[in-house]
PDB file of C-alpha atoms and ligand atoms in Angstrom:
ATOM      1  CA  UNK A   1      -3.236  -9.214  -6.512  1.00  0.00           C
ATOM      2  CA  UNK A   2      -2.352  -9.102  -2.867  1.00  0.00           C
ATOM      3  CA  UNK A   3      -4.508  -6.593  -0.769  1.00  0.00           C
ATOM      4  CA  UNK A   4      -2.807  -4.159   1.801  1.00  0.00           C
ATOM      5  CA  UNK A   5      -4.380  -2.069   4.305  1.00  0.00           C
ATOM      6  CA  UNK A   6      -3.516   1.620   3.877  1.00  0.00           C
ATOM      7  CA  UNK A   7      -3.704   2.371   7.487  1.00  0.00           C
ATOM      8  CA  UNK A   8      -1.546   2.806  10.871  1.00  0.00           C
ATOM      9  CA  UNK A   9      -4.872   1.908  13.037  1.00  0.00           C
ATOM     10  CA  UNK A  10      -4.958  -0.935  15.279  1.00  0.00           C
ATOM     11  CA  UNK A  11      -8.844  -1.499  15.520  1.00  0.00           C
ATOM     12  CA  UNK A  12      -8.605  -1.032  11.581  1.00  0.00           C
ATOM     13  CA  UNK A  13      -5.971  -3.973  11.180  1.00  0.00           C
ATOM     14  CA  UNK A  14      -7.853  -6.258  13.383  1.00  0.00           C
ATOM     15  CA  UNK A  15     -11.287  -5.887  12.022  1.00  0.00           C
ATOM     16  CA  UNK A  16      -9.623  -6.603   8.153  1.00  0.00           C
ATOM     17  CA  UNK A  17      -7.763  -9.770   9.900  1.00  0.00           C
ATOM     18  CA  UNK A  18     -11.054 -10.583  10.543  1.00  0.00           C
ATOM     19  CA  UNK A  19     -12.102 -10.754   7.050  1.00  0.00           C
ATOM     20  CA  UNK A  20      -9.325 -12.464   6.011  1.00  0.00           C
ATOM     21  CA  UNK A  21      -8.145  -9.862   3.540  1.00  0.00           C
ATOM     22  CA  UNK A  22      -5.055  -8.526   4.099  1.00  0.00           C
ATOM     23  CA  UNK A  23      -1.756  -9.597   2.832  1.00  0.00           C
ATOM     24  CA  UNK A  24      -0.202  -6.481   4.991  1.00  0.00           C
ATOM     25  CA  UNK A  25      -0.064  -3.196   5.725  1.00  0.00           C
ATOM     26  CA  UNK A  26       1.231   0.348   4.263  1.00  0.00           C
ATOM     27  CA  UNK A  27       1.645   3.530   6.617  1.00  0.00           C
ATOM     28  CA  UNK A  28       3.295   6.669   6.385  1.00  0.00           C
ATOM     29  CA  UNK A  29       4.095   9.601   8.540  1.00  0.00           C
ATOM     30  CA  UNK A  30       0.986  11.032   8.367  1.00  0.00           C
ATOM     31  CA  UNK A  31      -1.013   8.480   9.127  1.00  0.00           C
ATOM     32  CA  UNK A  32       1.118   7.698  12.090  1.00  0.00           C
ATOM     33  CA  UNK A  33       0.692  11.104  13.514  1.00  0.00           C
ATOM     34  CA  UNK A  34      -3.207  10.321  13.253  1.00  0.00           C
ATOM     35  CA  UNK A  35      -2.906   7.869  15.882  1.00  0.00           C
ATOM     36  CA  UNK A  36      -0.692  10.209  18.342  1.00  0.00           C
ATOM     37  CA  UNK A  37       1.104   9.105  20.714  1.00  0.00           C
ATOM     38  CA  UNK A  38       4.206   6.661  20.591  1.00  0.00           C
ATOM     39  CA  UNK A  39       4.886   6.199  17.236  1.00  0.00           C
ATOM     40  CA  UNK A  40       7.278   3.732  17.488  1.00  0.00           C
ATOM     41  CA  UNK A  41       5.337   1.661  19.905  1.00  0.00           C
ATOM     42  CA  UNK A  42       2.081   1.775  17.579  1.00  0.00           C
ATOM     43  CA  UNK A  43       4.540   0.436  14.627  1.00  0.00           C
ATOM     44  CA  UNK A  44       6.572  -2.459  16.805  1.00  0.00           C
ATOM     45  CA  UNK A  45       2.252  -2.872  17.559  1.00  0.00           C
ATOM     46  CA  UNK A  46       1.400  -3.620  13.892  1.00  0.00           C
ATOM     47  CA  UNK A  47       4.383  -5.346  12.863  1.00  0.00           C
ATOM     48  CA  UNK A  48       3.447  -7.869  15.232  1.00  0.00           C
ATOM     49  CA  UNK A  49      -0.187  -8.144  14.472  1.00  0.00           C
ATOM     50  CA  UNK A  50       0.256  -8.258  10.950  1.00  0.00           C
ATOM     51  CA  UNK A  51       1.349 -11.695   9.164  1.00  0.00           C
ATOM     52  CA  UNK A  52       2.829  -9.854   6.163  1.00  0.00           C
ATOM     53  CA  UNK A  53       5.027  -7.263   4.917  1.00  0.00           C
ATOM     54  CA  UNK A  54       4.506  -3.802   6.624  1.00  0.00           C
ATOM     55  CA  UNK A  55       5.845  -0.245   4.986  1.00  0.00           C
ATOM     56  CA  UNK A  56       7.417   2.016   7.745  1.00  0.00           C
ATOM     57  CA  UNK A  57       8.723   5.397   6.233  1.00  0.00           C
ATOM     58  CA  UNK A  58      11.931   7.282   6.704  1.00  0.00           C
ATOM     59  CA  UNK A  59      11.592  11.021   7.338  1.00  0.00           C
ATOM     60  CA  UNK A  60      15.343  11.641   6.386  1.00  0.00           C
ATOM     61  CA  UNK A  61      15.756  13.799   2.969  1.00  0.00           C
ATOM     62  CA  UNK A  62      19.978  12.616   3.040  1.00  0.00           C
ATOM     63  CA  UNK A  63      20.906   8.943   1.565  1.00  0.00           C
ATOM     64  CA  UNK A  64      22.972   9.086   4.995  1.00  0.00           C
ATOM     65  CA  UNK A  65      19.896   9.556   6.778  1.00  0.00           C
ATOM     66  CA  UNK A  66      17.444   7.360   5.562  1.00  0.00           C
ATOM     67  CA  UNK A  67      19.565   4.197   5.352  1.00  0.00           C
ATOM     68  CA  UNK A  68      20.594   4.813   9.358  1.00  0.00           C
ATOM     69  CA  UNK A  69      16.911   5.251   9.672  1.00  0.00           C
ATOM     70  CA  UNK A  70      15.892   1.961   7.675  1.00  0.00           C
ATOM     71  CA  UNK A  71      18.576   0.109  10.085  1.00  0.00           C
ATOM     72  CA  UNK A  72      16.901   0.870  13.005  1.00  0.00           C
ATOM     73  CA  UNK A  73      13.348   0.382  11.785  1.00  0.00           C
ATOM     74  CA  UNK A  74      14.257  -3.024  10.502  1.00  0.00           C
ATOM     75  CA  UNK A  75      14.441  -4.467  13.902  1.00  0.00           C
ATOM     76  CA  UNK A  76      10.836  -3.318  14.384  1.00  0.00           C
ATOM     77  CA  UNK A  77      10.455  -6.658  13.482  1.00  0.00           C
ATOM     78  CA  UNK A  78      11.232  -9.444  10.951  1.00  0.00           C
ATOM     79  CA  UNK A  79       7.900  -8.036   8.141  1.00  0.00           C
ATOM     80  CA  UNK A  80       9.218  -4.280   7.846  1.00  0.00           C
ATOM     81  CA  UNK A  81       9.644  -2.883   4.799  1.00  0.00           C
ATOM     82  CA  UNK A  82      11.232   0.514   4.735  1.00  0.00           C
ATOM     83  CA  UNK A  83       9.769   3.120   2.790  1.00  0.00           C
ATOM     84  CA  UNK A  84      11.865   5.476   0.812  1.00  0.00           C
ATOM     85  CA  UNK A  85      10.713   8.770  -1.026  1.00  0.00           C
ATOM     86  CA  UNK A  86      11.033   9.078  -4.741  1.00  0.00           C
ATOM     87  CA  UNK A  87      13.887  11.575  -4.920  1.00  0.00           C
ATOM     88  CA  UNK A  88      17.445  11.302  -5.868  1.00  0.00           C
ATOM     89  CA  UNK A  89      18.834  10.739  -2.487  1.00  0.00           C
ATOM     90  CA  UNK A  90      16.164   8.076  -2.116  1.00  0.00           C
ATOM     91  CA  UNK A  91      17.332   6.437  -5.534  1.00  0.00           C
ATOM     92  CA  UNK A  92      20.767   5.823  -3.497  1.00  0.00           C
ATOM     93  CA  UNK A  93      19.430   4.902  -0.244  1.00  0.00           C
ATOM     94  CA  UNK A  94      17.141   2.122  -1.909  1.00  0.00           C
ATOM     95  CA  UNK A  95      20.399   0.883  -4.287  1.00  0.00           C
ATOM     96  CA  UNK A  96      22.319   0.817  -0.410  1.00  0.00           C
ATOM     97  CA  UNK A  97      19.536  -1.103   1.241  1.00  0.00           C
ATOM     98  CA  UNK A  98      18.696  -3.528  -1.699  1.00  0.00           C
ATOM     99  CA  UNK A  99      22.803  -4.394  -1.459  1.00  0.00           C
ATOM    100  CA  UNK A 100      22.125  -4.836   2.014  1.00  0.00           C
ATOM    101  CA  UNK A 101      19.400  -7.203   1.470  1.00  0.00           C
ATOM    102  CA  UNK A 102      17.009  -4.386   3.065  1.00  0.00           C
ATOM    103  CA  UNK A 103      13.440  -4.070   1.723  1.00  0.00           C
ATOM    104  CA  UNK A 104      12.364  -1.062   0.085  1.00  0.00           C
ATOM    105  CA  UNK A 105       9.657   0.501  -1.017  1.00  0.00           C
ATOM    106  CA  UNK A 106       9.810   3.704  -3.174  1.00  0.00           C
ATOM    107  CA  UNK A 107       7.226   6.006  -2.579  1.00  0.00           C
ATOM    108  CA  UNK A 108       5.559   9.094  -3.330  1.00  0.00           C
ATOM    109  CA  UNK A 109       5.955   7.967  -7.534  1.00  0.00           C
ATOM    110  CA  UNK A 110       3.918   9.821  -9.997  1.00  0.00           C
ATOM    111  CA  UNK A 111       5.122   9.066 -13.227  1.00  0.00           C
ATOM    112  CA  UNK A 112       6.467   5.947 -15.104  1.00  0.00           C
ATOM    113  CA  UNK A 113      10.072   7.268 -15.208  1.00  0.00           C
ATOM    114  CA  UNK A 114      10.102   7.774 -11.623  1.00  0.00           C
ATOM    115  CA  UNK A 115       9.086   4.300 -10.776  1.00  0.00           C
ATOM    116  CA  UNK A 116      11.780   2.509 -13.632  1.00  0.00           C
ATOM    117  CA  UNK A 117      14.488   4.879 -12.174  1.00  0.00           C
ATOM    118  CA  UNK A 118      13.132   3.103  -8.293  1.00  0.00           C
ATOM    119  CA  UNK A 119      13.086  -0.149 -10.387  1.00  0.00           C
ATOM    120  CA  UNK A 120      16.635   0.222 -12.134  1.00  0.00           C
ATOM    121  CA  UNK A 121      17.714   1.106  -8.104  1.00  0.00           C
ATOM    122  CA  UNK A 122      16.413  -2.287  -6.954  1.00  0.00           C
ATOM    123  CA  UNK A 123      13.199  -1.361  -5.425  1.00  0.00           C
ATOM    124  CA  UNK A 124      10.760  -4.046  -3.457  1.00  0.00           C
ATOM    125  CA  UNK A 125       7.595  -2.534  -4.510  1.00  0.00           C
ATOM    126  CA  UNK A 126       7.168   1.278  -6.405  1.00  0.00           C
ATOM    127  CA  UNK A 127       4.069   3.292  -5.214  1.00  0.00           C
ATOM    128  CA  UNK A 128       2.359   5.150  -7.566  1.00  0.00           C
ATOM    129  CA  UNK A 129       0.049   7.510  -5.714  1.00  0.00           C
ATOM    130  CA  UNK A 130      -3.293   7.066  -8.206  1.00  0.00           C
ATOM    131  CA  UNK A 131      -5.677   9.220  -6.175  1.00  0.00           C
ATOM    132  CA  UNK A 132      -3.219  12.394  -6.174  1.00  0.00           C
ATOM    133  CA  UNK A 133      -2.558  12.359  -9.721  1.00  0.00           C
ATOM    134  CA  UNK A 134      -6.499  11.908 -10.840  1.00  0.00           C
ATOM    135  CA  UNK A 135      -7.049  15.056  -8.206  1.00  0.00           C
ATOM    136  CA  UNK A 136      -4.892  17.368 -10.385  1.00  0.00           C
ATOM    137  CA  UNK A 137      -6.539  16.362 -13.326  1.00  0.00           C
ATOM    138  CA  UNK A 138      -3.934  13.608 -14.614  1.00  0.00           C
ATOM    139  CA  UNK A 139      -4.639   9.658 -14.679  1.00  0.00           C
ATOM    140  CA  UNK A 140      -3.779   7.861 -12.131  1.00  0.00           C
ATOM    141  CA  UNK A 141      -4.195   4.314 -13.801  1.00  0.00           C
ATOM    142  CA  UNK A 142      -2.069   5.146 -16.767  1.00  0.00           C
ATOM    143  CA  UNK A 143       0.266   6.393 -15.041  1.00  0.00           C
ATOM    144  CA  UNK A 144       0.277   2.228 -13.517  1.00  0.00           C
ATOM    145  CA  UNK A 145      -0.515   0.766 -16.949  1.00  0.00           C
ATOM    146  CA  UNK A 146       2.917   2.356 -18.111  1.00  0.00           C
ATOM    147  CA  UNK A 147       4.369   1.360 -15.458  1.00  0.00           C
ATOM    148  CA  UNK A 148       3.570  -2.622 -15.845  1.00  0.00           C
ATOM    149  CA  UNK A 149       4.637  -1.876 -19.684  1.00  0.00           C
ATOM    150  CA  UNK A 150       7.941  -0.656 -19.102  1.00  0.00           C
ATOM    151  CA  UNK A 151       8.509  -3.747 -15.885  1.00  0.00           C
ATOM    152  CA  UNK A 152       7.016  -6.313 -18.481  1.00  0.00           C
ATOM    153  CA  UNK A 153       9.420  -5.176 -21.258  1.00  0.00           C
ATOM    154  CA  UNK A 154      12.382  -5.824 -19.396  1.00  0.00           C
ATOM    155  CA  UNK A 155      11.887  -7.821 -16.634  1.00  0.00           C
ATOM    156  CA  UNK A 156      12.216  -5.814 -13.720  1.00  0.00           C
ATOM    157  CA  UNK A 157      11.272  -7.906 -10.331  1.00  0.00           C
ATOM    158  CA  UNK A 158       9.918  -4.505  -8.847  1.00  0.00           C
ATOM    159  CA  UNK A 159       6.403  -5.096  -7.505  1.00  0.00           C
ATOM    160  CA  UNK A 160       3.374  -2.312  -8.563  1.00  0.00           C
ATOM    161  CA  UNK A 161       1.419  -1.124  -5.304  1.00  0.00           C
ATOM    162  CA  UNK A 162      -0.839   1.403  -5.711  1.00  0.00           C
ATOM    163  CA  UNK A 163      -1.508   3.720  -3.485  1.00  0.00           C
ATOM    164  CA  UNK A 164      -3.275   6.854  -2.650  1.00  0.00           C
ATOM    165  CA  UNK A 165      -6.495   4.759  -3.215  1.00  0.00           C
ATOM    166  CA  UNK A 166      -9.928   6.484  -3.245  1.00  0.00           C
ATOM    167  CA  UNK A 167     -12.521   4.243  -4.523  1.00  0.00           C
ATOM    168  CA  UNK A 168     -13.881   0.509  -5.430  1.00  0.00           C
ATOM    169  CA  UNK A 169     -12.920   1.596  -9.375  1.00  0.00           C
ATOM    170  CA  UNK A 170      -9.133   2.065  -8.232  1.00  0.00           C
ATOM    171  CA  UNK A 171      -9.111  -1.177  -7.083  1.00  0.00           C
ATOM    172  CA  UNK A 172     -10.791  -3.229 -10.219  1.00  0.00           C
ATOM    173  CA  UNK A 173      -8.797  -0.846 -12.733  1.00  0.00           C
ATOM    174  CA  UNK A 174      -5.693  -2.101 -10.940  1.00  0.00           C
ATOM    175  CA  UNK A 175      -6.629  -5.691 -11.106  1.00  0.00           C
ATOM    176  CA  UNK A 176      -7.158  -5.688 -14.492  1.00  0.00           C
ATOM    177  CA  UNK A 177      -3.882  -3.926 -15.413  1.00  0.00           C
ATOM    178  CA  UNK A 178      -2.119  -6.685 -13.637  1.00  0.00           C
ATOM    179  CA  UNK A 179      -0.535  -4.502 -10.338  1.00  0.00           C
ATOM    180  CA  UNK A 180       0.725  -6.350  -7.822  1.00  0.00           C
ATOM    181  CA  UNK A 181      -0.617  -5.282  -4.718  1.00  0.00           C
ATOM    182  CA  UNK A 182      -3.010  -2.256  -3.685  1.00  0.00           C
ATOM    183  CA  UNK A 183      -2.635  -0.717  -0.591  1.00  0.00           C
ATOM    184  CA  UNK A 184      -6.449   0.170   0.880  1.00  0.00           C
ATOM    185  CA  UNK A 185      -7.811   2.557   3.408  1.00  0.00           C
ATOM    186  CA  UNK A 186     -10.465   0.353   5.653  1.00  0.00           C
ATOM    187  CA  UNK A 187     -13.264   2.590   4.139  1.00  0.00           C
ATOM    188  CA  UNK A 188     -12.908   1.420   0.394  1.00  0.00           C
ATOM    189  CA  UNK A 189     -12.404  -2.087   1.555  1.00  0.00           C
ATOM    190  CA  UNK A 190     -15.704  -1.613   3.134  1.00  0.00           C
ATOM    191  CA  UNK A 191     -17.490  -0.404  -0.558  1.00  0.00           C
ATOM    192  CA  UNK A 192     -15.750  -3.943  -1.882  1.00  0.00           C
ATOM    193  CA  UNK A 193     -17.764  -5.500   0.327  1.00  0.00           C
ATOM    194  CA  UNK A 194     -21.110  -3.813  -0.107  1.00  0.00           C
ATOM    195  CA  UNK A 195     -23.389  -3.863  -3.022  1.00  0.00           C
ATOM    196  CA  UNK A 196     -27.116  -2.680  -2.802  1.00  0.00           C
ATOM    197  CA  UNK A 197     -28.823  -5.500  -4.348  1.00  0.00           C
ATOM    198  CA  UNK A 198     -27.128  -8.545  -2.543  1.00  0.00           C
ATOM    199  CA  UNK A 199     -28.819  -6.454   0.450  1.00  0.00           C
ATOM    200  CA  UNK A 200     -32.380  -5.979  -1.497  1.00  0.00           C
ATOM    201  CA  UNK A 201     -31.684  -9.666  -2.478  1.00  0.00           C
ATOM    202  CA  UNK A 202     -31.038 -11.150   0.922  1.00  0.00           C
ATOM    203  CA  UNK A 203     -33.944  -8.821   2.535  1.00  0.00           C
ATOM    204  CA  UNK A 204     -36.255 -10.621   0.428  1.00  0.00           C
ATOM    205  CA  UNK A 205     -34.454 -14.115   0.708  1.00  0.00           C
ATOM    206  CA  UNK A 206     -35.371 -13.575   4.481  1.00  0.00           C
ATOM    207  CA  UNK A 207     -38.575 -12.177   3.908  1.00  0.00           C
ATOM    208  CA  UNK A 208     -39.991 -15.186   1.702  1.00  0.00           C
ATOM    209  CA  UNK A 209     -38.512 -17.656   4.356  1.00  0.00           C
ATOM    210  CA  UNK A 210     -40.227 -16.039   7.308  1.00  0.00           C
ATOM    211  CA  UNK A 211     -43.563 -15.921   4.837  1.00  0.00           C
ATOM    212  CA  UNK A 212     -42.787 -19.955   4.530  1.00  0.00           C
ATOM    213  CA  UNK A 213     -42.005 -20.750   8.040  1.00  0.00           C
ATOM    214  CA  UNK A 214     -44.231 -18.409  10.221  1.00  0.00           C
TER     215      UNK A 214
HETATM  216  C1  LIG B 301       0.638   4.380   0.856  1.00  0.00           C
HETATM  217  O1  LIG B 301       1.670   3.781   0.913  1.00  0.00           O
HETATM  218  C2  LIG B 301       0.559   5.855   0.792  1.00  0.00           C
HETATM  219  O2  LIG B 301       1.284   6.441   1.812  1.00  0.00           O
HETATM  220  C3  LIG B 301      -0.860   6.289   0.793  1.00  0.00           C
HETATM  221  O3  LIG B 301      -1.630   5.458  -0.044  1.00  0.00           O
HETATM  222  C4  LIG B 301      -1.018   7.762   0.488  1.00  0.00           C
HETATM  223  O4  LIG B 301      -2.336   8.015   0.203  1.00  0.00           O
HETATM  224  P1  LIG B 301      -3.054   9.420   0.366  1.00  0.00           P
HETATM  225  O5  LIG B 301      -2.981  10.114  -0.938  1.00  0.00           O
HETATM  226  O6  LIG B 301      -4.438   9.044   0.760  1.00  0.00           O
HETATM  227  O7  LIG B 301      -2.324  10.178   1.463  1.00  0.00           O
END
């Protein structure tokens, strides 16, 4: 399962480079306008840092709009992926980019018949938002198990990425189901990391060695 980092901050990206991790990155409007500033700047910024694929979002609701939209984010550079949203219009921009050998990935999905409809379209990756659906009381994982049901069945090329992560369980849950890639905010790649007895254990590792050594 590849790892992406759910995120459209710099210091973020480099410190996860650091660990090796990341296989790319995921942002979206909002998370652009968290950073302020010039958006397109900070997005030519990570495309270059970031040796993977890298979601940049339309904000056009026409099929007219977001495919002149994708063509200019494309030459953000050679990794962008162009993210579409999960309504009908979208359904025809993504059919238009795929012909054009454009990227997409269809967002905003929260059901299995909206990602095989992005799928049947000729979506890169579908993004089923996990952590919004569990929030109004509905699985979010199900919702993703169905998902790699219906794109086992008949073959569909479409990659899983779940998004909308909250927590270490989103990511082993989605592991186990067999998604393709997760897209991660910094903070729940951080509770990966951590667990509370490899830090009792190596405490008393260090203890016992200065006990031995003086
Ligand atoms: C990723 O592609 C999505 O934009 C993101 O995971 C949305 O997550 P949120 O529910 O935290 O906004």
């Amino acid at each position: 399962m590849e790892f992406y980092l759910d995120t459209a901050n710099i210091d973020e990206i480099a410190a996860a480079r650091k660990l090796g991790l990341i296989d790319g990155v995921t942002t979206n409007p909002t998370l652009l306008s968290r950073e302020g500033g010039d958006w397109q700047a900070q997005a030519k910024k990570i495309c270059d840092l970031v040796d993977g694929p890298v979601s940049l979002e339309v904000v056009g609701t026409t099929a007219k709009e977001m495919v002149a939209e994708a063509e200019e984010l494309v030459n953000f550079g050679s990794n962008v992926v162009v993210k579409i949203p999960m309504i009908e219009e979208g359904l025809v921009a993504t059919k238009e980019l795929t012909a054009r050998g454009i990227k997409t990935n269809v967002t905003l999905v929260f059901s299995a018949m909206q990602a095989l409809l992005a799928a049947k379209a000729g979506a890169t990756y579908v993004s089923p938002f996990v952590g919004r659906l569990d929030a109004i009381g509905q699985n979010g994982m199900e919702v993703v198990s169905q998902i790699r049901t219906i794109f086992d069945n008949y073959g569909f090329r479409t990659n899983i990425l779940v998004a909308s992560v909250r927590h270490a369980g989103h990511v082993l849950d989605s592991a186990a189901l067999g998604a393709d890639v997760i897209t991660v905010p910094y903070s729940v790649i951080k509770q990966l990391a951590a667990h509370p007895l490899t830090d009792k254990g190596l405490a008393s590792f260090l203890a016992d060695w200065k006990k031995l050594t003086g």
